[in-house]
PDB file of C-alpha atoms in Angstrom:
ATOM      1  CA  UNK A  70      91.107 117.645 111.880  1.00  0.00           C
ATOM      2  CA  UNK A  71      87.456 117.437 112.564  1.00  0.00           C
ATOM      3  CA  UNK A  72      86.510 120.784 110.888  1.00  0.00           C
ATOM      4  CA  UNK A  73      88.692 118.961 107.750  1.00  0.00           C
ATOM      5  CA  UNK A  74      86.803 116.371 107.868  1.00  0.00           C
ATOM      6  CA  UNK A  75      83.899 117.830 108.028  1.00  0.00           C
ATOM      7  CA  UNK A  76      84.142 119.939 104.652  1.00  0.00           C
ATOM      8  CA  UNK A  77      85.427 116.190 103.274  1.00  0.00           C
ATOM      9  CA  UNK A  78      81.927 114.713 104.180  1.00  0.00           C
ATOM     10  CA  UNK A  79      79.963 117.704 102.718  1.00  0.00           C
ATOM     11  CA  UNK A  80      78.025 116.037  99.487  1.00  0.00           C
ATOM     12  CA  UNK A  81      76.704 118.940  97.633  1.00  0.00           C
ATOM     13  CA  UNK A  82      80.438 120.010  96.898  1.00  0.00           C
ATOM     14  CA  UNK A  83      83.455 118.065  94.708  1.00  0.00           C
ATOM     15  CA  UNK A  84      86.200 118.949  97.256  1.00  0.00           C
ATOM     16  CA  UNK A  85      89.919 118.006  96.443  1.00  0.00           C
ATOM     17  CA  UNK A  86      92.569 118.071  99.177  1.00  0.00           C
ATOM     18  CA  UNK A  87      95.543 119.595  98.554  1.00  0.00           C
ATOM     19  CA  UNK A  88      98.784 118.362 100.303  1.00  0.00           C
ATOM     20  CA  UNK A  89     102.071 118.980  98.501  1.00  0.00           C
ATOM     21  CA  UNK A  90     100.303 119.992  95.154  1.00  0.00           C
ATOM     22  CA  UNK A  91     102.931 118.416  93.063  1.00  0.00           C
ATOM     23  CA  UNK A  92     100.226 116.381  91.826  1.00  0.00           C
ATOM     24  CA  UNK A  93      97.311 118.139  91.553  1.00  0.00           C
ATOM     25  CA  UNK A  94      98.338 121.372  90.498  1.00  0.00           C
ATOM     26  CA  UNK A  95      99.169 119.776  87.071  1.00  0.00           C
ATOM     27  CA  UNK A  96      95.950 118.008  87.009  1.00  0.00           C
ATOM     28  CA  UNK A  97      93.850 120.973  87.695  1.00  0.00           C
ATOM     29  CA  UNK A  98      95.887 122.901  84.836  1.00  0.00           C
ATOM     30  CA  UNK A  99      95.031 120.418  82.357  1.00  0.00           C
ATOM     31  CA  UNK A 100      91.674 120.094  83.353  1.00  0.00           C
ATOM     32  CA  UNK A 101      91.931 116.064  84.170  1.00  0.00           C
ATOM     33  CA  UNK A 102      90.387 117.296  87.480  1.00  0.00           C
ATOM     34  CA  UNK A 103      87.884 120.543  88.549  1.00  0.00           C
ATOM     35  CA  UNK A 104      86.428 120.067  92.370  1.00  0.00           C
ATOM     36  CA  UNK A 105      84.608 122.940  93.360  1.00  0.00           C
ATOM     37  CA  UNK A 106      87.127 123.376  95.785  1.00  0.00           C
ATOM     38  CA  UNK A 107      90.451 122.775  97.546  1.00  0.00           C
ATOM     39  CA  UNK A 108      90.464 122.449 100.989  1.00  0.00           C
ATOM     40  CA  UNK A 109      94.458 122.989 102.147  1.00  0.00           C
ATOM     41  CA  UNK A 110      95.711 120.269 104.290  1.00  0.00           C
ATOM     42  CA  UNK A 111      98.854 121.938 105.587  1.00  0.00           C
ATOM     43  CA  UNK A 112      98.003 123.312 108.705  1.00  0.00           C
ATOM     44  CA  UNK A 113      97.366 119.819 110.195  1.00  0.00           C
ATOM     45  CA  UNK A 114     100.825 119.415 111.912  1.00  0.00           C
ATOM     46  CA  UNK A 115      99.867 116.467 113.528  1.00  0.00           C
ATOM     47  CA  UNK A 116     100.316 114.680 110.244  1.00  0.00           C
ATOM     48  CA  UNK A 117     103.985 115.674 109.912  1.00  0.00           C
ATOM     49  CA  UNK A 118     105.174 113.360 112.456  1.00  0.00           C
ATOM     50  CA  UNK A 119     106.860 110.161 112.066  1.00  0.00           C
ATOM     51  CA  UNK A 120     106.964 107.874 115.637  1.00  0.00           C
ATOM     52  CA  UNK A 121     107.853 104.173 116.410  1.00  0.00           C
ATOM     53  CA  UNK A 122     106.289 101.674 118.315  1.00  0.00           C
ATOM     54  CA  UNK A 123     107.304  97.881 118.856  1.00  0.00           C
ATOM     55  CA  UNK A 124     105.399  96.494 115.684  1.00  0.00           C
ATOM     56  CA  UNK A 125     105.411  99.083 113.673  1.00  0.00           C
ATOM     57  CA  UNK A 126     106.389 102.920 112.239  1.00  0.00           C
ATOM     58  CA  UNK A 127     103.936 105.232 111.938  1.00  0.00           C
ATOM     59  CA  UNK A 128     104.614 108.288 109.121  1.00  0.00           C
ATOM     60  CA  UNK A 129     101.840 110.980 109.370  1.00  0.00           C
ATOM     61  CA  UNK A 130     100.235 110.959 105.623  1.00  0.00           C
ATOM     62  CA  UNK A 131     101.375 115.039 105.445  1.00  0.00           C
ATOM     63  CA  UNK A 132     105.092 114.055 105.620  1.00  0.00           C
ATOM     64  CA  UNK A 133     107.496 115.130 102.872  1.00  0.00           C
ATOM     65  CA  UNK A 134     109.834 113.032 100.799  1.00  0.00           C
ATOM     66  CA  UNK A 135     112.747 114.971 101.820  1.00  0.00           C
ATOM     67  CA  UNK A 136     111.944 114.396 105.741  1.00  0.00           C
ATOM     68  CA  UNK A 137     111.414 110.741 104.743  1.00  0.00           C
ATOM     69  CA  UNK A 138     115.189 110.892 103.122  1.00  0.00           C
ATOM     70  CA  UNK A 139     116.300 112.693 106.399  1.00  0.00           C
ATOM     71  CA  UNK A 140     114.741 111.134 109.248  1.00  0.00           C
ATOM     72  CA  UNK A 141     116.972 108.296 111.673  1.00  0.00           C
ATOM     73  CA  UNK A 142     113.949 106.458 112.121  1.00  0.00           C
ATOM     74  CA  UNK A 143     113.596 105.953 108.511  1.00  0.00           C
ATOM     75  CA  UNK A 144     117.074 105.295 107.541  1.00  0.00           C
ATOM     76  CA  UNK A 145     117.006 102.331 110.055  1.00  0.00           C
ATOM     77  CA  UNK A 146     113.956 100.892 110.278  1.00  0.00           C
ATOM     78  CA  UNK A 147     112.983 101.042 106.610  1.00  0.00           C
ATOM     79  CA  UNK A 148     115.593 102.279 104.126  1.00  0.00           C
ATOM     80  CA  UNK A 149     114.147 100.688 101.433  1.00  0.00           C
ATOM     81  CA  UNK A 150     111.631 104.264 101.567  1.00  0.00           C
ATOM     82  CA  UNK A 151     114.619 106.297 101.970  1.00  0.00           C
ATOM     83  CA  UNK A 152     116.219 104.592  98.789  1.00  0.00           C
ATOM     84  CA  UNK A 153     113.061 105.216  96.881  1.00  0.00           C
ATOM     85  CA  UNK A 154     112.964 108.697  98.192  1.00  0.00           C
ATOM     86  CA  UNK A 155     116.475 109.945  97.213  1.00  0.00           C
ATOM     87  CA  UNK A 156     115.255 108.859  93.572  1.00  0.00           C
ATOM     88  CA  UNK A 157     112.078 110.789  93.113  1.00  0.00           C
ATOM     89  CA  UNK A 158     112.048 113.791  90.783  1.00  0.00           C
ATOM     90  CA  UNK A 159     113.893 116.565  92.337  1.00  0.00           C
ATOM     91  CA  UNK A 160     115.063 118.401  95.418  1.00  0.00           C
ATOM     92  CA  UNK A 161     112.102 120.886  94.500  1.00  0.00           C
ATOM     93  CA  UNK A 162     109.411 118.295  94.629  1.00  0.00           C
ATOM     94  CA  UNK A 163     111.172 115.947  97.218  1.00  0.00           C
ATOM     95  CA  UNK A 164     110.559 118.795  99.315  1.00  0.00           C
ATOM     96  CA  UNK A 165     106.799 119.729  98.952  1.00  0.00           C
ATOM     97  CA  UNK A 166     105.888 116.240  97.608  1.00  0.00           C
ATOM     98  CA  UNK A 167     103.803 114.213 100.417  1.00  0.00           C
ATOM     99  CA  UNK A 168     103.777 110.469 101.107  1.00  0.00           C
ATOM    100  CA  UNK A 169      99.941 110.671 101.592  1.00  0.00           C
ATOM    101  CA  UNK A 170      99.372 112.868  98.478  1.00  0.00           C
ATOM    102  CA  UNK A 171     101.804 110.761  96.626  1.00  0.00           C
ATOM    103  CA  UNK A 172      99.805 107.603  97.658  1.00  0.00           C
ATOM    104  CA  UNK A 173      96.619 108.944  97.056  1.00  0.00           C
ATOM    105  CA  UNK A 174      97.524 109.925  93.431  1.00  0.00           C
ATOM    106  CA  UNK A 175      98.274 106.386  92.689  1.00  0.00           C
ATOM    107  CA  UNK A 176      94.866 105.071  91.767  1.00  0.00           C
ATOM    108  CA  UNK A 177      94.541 107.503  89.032  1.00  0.00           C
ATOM    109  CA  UNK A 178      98.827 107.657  87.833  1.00  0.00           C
ATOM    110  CA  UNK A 179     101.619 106.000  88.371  1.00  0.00           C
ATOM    111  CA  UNK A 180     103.776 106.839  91.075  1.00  0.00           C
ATOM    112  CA  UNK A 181     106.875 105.746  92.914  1.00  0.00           C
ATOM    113  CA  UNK A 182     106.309 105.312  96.789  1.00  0.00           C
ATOM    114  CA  UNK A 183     103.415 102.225  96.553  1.00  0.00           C
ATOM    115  CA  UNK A 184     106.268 100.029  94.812  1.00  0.00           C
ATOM    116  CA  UNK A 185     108.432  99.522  98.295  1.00  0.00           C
ATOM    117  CA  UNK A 186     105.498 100.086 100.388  1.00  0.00           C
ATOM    118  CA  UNK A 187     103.773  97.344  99.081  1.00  0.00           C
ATOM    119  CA  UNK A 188     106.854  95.409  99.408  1.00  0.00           C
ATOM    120  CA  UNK A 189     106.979  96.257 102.612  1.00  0.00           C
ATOM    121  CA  UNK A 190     103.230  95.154 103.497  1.00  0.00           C
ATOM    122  CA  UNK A 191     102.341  98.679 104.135  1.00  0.00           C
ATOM    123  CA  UNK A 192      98.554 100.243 105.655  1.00  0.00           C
ATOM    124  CA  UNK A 193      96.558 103.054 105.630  1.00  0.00           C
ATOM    125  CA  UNK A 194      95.005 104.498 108.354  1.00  0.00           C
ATOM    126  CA  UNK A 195      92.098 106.522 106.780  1.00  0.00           C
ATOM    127  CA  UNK A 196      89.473 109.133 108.388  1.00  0.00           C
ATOM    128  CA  UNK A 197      86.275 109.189 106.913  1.00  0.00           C
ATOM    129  CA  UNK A 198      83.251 111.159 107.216  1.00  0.00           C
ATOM    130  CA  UNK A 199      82.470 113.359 110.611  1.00  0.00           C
ATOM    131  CA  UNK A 200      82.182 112.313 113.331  1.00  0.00           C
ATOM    132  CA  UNK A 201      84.830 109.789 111.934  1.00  0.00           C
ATOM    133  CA  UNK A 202      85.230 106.486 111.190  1.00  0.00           C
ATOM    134  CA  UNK A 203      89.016 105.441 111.388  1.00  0.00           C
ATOM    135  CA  UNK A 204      89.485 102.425 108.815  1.00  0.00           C
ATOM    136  CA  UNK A 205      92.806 100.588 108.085  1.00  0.00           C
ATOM    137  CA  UNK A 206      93.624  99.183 104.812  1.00  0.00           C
ATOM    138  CA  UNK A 207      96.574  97.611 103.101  1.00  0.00           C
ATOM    139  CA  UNK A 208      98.348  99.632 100.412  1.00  0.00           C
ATOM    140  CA  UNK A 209      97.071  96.597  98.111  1.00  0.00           C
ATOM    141  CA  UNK A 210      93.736  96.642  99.007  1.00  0.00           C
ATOM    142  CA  UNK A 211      93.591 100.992  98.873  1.00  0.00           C
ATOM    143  CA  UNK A 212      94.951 101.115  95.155  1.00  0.00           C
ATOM    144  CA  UNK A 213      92.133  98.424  94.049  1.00  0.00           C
ATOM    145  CA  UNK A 214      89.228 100.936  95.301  1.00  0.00           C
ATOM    146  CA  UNK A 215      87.467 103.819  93.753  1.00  0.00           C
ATOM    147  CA  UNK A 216      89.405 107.181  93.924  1.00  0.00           C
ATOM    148  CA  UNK A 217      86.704 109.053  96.589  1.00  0.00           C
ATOM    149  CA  UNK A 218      88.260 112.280  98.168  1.00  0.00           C
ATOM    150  CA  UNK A 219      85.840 111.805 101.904  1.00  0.00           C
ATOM    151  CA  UNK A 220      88.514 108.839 102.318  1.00  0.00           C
ATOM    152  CA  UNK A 221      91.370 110.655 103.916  1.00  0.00           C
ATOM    153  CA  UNK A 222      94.746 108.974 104.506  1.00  0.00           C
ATOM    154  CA  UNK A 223      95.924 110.412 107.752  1.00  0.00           C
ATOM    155  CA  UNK A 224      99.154 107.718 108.192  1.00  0.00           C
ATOM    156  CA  UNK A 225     101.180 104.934 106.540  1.00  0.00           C
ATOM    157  CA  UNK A 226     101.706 101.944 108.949  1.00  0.00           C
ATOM    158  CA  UNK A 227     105.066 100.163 108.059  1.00  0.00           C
ATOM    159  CA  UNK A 228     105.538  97.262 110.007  1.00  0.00           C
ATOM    160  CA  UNK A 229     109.003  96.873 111.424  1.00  0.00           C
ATOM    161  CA  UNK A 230     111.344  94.365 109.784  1.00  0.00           C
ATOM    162  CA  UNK A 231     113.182  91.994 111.549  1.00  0.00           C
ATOM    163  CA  UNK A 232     116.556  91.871 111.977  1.00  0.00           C
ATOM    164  CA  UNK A 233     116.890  88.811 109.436  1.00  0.00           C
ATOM    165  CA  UNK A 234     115.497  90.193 106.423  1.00  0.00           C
ATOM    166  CA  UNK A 235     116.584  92.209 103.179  1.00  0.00           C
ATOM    167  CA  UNK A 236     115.295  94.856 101.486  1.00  0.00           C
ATOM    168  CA  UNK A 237     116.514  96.198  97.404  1.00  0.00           C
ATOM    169  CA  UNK A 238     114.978  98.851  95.507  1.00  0.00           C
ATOM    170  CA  UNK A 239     115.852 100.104  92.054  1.00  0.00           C
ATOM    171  CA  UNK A 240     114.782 101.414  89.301  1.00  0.00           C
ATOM    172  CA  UNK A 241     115.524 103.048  85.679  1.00  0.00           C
ATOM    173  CA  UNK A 242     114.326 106.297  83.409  1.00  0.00           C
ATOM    174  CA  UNK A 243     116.225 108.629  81.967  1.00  0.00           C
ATOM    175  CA  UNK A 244     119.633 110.323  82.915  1.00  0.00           C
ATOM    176  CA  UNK A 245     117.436 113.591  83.807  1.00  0.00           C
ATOM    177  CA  UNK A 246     116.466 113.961  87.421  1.00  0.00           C
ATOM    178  CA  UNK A 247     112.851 114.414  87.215  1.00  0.00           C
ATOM    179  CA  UNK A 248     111.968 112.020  84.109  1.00  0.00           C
ATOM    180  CA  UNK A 249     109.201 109.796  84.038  1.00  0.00           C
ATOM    181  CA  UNK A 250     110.148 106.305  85.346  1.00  0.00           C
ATOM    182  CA  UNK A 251     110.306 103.135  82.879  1.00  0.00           C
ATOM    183  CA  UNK A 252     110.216 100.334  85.028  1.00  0.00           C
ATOM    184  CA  UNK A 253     110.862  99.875  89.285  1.00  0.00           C
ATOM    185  CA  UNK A 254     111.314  97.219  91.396  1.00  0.00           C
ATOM    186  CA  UNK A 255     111.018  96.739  95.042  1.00  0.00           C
ATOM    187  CA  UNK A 256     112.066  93.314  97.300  1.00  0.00           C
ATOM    188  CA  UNK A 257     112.053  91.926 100.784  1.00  0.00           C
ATOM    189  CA  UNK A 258     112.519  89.660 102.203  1.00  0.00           C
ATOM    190  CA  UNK A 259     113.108  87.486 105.541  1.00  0.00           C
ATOM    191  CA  UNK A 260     114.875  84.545 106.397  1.00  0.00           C
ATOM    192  CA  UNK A 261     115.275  81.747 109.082  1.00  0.00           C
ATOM    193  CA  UNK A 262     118.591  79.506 109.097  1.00  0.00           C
ATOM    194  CA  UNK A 263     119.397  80.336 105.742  1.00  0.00           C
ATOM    195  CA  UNK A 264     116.089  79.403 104.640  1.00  0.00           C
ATOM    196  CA  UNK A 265     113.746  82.630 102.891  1.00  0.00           C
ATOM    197  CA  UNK A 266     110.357  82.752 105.103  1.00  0.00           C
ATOM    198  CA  UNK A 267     108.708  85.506 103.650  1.00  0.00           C
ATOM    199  CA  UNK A 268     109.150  86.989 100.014  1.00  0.00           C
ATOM    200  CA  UNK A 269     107.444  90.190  98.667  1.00  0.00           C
ATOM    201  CA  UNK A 270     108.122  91.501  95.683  1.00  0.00           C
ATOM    202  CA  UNK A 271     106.340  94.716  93.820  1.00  0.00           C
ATOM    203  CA  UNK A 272     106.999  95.666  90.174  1.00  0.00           C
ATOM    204  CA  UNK A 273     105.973  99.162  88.956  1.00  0.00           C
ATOM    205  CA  UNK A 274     105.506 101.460  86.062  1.00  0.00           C
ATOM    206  CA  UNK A 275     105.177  98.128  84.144  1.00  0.00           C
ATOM    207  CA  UNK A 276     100.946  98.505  84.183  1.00  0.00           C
ATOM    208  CA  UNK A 277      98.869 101.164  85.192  1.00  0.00           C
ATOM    209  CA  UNK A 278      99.196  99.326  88.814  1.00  0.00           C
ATOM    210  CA  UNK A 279     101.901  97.866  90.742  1.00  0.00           C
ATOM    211  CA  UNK A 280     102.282  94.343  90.138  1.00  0.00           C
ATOM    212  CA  UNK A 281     102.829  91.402  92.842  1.00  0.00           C
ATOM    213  CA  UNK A 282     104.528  88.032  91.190  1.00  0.00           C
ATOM    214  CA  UNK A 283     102.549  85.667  93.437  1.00  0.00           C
ATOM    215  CA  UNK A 284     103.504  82.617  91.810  1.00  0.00           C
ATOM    216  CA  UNK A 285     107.668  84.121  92.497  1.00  0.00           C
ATOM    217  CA  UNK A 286     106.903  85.121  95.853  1.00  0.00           C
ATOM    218  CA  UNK A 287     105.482  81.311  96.336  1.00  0.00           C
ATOM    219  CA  UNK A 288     108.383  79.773  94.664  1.00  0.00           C
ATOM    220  CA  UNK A 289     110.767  81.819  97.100  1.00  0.00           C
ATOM    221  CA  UNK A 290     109.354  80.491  99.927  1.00  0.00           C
ATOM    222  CA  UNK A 291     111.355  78.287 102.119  1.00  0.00           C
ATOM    223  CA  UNK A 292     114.360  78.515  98.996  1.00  0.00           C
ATOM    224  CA  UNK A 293     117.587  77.859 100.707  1.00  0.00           C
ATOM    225  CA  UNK A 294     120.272  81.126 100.935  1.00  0.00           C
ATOM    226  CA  UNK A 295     122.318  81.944  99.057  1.00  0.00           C
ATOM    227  CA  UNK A 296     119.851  81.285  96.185  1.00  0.00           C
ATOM    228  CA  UNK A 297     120.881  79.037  93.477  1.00  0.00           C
ATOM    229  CA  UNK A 298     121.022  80.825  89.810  1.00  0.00           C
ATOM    230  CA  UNK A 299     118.115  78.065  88.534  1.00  0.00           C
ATOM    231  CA  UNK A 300     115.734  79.350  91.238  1.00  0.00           C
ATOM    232  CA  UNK A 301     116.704  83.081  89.854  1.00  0.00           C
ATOM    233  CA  UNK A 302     116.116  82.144  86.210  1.00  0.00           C
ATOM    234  CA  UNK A 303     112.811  80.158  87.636  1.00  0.00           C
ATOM    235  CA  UNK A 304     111.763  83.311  88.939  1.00  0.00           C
ATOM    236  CA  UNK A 305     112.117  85.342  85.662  1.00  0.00           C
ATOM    237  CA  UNK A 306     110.141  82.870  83.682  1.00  0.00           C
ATOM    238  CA  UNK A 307     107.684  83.144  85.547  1.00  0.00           C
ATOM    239  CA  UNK A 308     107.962  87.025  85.781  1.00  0.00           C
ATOM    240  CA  UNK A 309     107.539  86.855  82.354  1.00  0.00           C
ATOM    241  CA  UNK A 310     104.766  84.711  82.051  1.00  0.00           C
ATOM    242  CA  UNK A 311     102.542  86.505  84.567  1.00  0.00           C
ATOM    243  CA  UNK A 312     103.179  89.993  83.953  1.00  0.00           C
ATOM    244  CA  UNK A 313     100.152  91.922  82.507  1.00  0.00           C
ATOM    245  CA  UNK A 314     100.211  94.088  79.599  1.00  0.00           C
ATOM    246  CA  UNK A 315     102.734  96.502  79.831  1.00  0.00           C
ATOM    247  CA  UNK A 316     102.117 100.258  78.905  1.00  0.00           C
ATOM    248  CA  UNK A 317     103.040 101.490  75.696  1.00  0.00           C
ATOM    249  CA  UNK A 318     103.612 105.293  75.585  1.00  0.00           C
ATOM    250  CA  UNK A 319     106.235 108.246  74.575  1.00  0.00           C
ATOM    251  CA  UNK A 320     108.392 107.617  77.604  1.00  0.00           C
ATOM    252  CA  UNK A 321     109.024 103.709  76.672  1.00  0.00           C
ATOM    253  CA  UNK A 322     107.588 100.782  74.432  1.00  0.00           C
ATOM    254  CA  UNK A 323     105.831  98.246  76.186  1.00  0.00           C
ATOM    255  CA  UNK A 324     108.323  95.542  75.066  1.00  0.00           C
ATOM    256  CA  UNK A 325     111.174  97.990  76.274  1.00  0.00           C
ATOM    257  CA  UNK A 326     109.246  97.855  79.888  1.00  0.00           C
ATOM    258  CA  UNK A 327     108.870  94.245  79.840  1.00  0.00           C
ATOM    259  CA  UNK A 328     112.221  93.459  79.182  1.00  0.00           C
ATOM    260  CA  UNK A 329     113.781  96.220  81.715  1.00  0.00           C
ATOM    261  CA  UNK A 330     110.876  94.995  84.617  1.00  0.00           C
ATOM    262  CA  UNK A 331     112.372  91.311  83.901  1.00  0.00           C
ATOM    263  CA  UNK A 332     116.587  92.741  84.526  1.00  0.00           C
ATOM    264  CA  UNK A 333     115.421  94.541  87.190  1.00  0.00           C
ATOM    265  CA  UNK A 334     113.679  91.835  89.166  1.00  0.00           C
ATOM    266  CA  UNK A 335     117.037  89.504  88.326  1.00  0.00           C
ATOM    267  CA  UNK A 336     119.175  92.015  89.619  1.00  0.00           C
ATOM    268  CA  UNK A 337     117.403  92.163  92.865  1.00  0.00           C
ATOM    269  CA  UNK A 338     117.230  88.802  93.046  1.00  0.00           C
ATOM    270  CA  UNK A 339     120.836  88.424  92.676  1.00  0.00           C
ATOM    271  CA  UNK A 340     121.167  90.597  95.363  1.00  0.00           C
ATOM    272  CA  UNK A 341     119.320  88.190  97.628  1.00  0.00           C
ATOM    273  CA  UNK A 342     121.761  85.615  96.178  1.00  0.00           C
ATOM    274  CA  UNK A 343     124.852  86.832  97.944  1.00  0.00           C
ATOM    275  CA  UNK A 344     122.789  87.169 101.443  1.00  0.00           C
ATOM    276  CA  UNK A 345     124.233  85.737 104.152  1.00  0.00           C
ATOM    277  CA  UNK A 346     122.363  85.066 107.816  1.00  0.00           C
ATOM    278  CA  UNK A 347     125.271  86.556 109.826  1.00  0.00           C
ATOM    279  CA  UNK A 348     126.051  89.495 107.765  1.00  0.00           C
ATOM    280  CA  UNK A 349     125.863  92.664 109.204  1.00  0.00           C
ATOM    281  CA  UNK A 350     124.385  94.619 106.011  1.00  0.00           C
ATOM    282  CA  UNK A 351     120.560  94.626 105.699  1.00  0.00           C
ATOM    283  CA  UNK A 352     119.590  96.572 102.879  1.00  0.00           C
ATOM    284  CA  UNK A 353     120.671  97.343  99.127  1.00  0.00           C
ATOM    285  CA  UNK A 354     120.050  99.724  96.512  1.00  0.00           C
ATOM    286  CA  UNK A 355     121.117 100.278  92.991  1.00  0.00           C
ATOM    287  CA  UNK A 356     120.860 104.111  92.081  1.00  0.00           C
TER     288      UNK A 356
END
């Protein structure tokens, strides 16, 4: 790690890392990227692992999307990754793919995993420079700052949910495993007494960044369960009200997006409609 870090620092040379490559190989054959060179990340085993303490789970940056679909700490702790997981691109990717790699890429493309991490409240434990400086960050706050390769993302801190809360991810593209994705949607959220205490949403492939509905999230706060359908159609006016501009490209019009991002977010909300405090089922997804 500290000899990787070490090229990172260097300042006379544009180094890229390379992680699963999914990513990056495309960009270096198209020429949207040309460091002078790669440095390979992986040999650093340590960054494979996944562990859990009390607060939190800890995925090492270097972790593929297929161990993230496989792994029992995952599927109970926070399926809403796993759900996202079994729904990127293909079993070829899902395998070499990275969460790190796939997290770093976001700043410059869109990409799938930041939607239910950011849902979830997710951080980033980075390295930087040698001898190294750990820093944590918050997903949010990472995908705001400039792309800048001596920033290395060694793990993803997911804070453990509590046994009263909900998660729901979905999203749509084409029938084709593999296409590009037109809108996604992630939710949780917890509850006290039948009454919702926290609320996080995260809307994606709408902009070129994830979107949070604050003013939603606000007027979800302290809503009694199950919610009413005014509070849900509430919510989707002011979805629509807040959203920025939405991309407009060959995989979907930006009006398409808009109106997809706004059925999406209903459906998970209606989802959190039928939630019950003394159910046994915690999380949903619509594949």
């Amino acid at each position: 790690m500290q000899a990787t870090l070490q090229v990172l620092s260097q300042t006379d040379l544009a180094t890229q890392p390379l992680a699963g490559g999914t990513r990056l190989l495309v960009d270096l054959h198209r020429g949207a990227i040309q460091p002078d060179t790669l440095l390979d990340l992986r040999l650093l085993m340590e960054l494979r692992q996944i562990h859990l303490d009390e607060q939190a789970i800890y995925i090492g940056a270097l972790a593929t999307f297929s161990r993230l679909d496989s792994e029992s700490i995952i599927q109970e702790h926070i399926p809403l990754l796993a759900q996202m997981t079994r729904s990127l691109g293909n079993p070829l990717v899902q395998r070499a793919a990275t969460l790190g790699g796939n997290i770093a890429s976001a700043r410059t493309t869109i990409t799938d995993s930041v939607v239910p991490l950011l849902a979830l409240n997710a951080q980033l434990i980075l390295q930087v420079g040698a001898p190294a400086t750990q820093r944590t960050v918050s997903v949010a706050d990472y995908l705001l700052q400039e792309p800048d390769s001596r920033k290395l993302i060694t793990w993803i801190r997911v804070p453990v949910c509590s046994p009263d809360s909900r998660s729901f991810y979905t999203k749509m593209s084409n029938r084709k495993a593999g296409t590009a994705t037109i809108a996604s949607v992630a939710t949780h959220i917890a509850f006290r007494e039948k009454r919702i205490t926290v609320a996080r949403i995260a809307v994606g492939t709408f902009a070129s960044q994830p979107f949070h509905p604050r003013r939603v999230e606000t007027l979800l706060n302290d809503e009694a369960l199950p919610l009413r359908a005014t509070v849900i159609d509430r919510c989707i006016s002011l979805l629509r009200a807040d959203l920025p501009e939405p991309l407009h490209d060959t995989v979907a019009s930006g009006s398409y997006r808009l109106a997809m991002s706004c059925v999406l977010v209903k459906r998970a909300l209606e989802q959190i409609k039928h939630v019950d405090d003394t159910e046994n089922v915690r999380n949903y997804s619509d594949e």
